[in-house]
Amino acid sequence: MVKVAIMGHGTVGSGVYEVFAMNAEKIARVAEQPVEVKYVLDLRDFSHLPYADKFVSDFSIIENDPEVTVVAEVMGGTGAAYEFTKRCLNAGKSVCTSNKELVATHGEELLAIAKEKNVNYLFEASVGGGIPVIRPMMQCLAANEIREIRGILNGTTNYILSEMIHKGVSFEDALKQAQANGYAEKDPTADIEGHDACRKICILSDLAFGDKFDPNAVSCEGISKITLTDVEEAGKLGYVIKLIGRAVRCEDGTAYAYVAPHLIPKNHPLAAVEDVFNAIMIDGNATGDVMFYGKGAGKLATASAVVADMLDAIAHAEKRRPVEWGDGSKNLLRPIDTLESVWYSRKPGKPAVITGPMTTERAMRDCKDAAALMRVL
Ligand code: HSE
């Protein structure tokens, strides 16, 4: 019998408990022994739940229980989640998380502690929710130099854009629906302004290029300025608008990384990715493009990836998964100004046009009176 704990009982945390309960037999088969959730950490009152006896509000109960060897951190944020993760790792417990903010901000430090303590810090659920992408990238694509990553990395904004494009629904109504479905962050600004997608492209870049890409340094633009006019104009030109996280490796090993809305040709595979679905295209120098697709947000889809990581941590209790990246001192991030793109530009009262290719710096200068300016993929 393996004993595990779940820190946080929000959308994902309750989903993790549900997956353990729903698939107990299958999970025991994979782990080659039963897995019991011994504790759920949360300060709120869950006394109405049938598993109310599992709840604790004092983290040190988990930290000091040697029976608990694997912990899910599904609290979110970089406050208590950061401290508790460090303390779990230092106590010799593996930690599995969906917390992209924490992985993007402090991943290198937490991975270094995990290495020192010979335990695992796993984060498959931090990018693409239920889509397997971190492990395939680390293992199946390990023989490739990654040339480019292009992804629809945020379910909330993709849902909002899909509703705007296909149903003419207003931005506000679509956001309310995404919140009701449990896709959005607690503060949906992180979704709408692209910060969530930015953290995810940073994690993928960290893994692909081996050094930290700081979310605070990566150029990030969300979808709050997208209007139904641009959705229609883009449609007339043969494109759809999607929020894309992108990383492009240059020959000297540096890379561009950024998040911005893009026009995507209607026949491009990413154009067909609708609603809460995410997709990530990874271009390896041996494989060419490979694409990962599935539900990028939501309770059970994300919980599925967390529980799979917990099973992997159980299987690798003796021999940890080697994963690490540098502290950012290689300065791999290229300034976005020099990135060349084709552009969509719309001046007030005029039909939109496609121009370029030209650098970001030149586009900003030449089109400064534009009502809308977006890259074309
Ligand atoms: N708010 C995130 C999204 C949740 O909408 O994609 C999954 O990371």
Tab-separated table of N, CA and C and ligand atoms in Angstrom, residues 100 125-126 129 153-157 183-185 191 196 200 278 296-297 302, ligand 1:
chain	number	residue	atom	x	y	z
A	100	LYS	N	1.551	25.745	-12.892
A	100	LYS	CA	2.473	26.284	-13.914
A	100	LYS	C	3.185	27.539	-13.450
A	125	ALA	N	0.951	18.108	-15.697
A	125	ALA	CA	-0.332	18.833	-15.763
A	125	ALA	C	-0.154	20.344	-15.884
A	126	SER	N	1.088	20.822	-15.770
A	126	SER	CA	1.278	22.284	-15.779
A	126	SER	C	1.142	22.877	-17.175
A	129	GLY	N	-2.974	20.841	-19.582
A	129	GLY	CA	-3.949	20.074	-18.783
A	129	GLY	C	-3.758	18.579	-18.956
A	153	LEU	N	-2.212	27.353	-25.763
A	153	LEU	CA	-1.825	26.866	-24.445
A	153	LEU	C	-2.796	27.264	-23.340
A	154	ASN	N	-3.861	27.977	-23.717
A	154	ASN	CA	-4.807	28.408	-22.691
A	154	ASN	C	-6.232	28.090	-23.130
A	155	GLY	N	-6.897	27.254	-22.334
A	155	GLY	CA	-8.244	26.807	-22.689
A	155	GLY	C	-9.272	27.922	-22.597
A	156	THR	N	-9.143	28.773	-21.578
A	156	THR	CA	-10.133	29.842	-21.376
A	156	THR	C	-10.176	30.783	-22.578
A	157	THR	N	-9.005	31.249	-23.010
A	157	THR	CA	-8.986	32.207	-24.129
A	157	THR	C	-9.385	31.525	-25.433
A	183	TYR	N	-12.685	26.388	-16.104
A	183	TYR	CA	-11.468	26.477	-16.931
A	183	TYR	C	-10.558	27.622	-16.485
A	184	ALA	N	-11.185	28.713	-16.053
A	184	ALA	CA	-10.423	29.953	-15.820
A	184	ALA	C	-9.646	29.902	-14.506
A	185	GLU	N	-8.586	30.713	-14.436
A	185	GLU	CA	-7.843	30.887	-13.189
A	185	GLU	C	-8.732	31.640	-12.194
A	191	ASP	N	-5.489	34.528	-17.519
A	191	ASP	CA	-5.840	33.880	-18.788
A	191	ASP	C	-5.904	34.926	-19.896
A	196	ASP	N	-0.929	33.180	-18.217
A	196	ASP	CA	-0.976	31.725	-18.046
A	196	ASP	C	-0.274	31.030	-19.228
A	200	LYS	N	3.390	28.790	-19.502
A	200	LYS	CA	3.477	27.476	-20.159
A	200	LYS	C	4.532	27.468	-21.259
A	278	ASN	N	-6.576	22.471	-26.290
A	278	ASN	CA	-5.241	23.043	-26.532
A	278	ASN	C	-4.555	22.174	-27.571
A	296	GLY	N	-7.223	21.126	-22.597
A	296	GLY	CA	-6.149	21.869	-21.941
A	296	GLY	C	-6.499	22.389	-20.565
A	297	ALA	N	-7.742	22.227	-20.153
A	297	ALA	CA	-8.151	22.697	-18.825
A	297	ALA	C	-9.364	21.881	-18.402
A	302	THR	N	-7.181	17.590	-16.166
A	302	THR	CA	-5.935	18.028	-15.518
A	302	THR	C	-5.559	17.052	-14.401
B	1	HSE	N1	-6.811	28.619	-16.793
B	1	HSE	C1	-6.095	27.622	-17.501
B	1	HSE	C2	-6.639	27.529	-18.930
B	1	HSE	C3	-6.239	26.309	-16.796
B	1	HSE	O1	-7.700	28.107	-19.185
B	1	HSE	O2	-5.994	26.951	-19.778
B	1	HSE	C4	-5.323	25.229	-17.302
B	1	HSE	O3	-3.974	25.549	-17.115
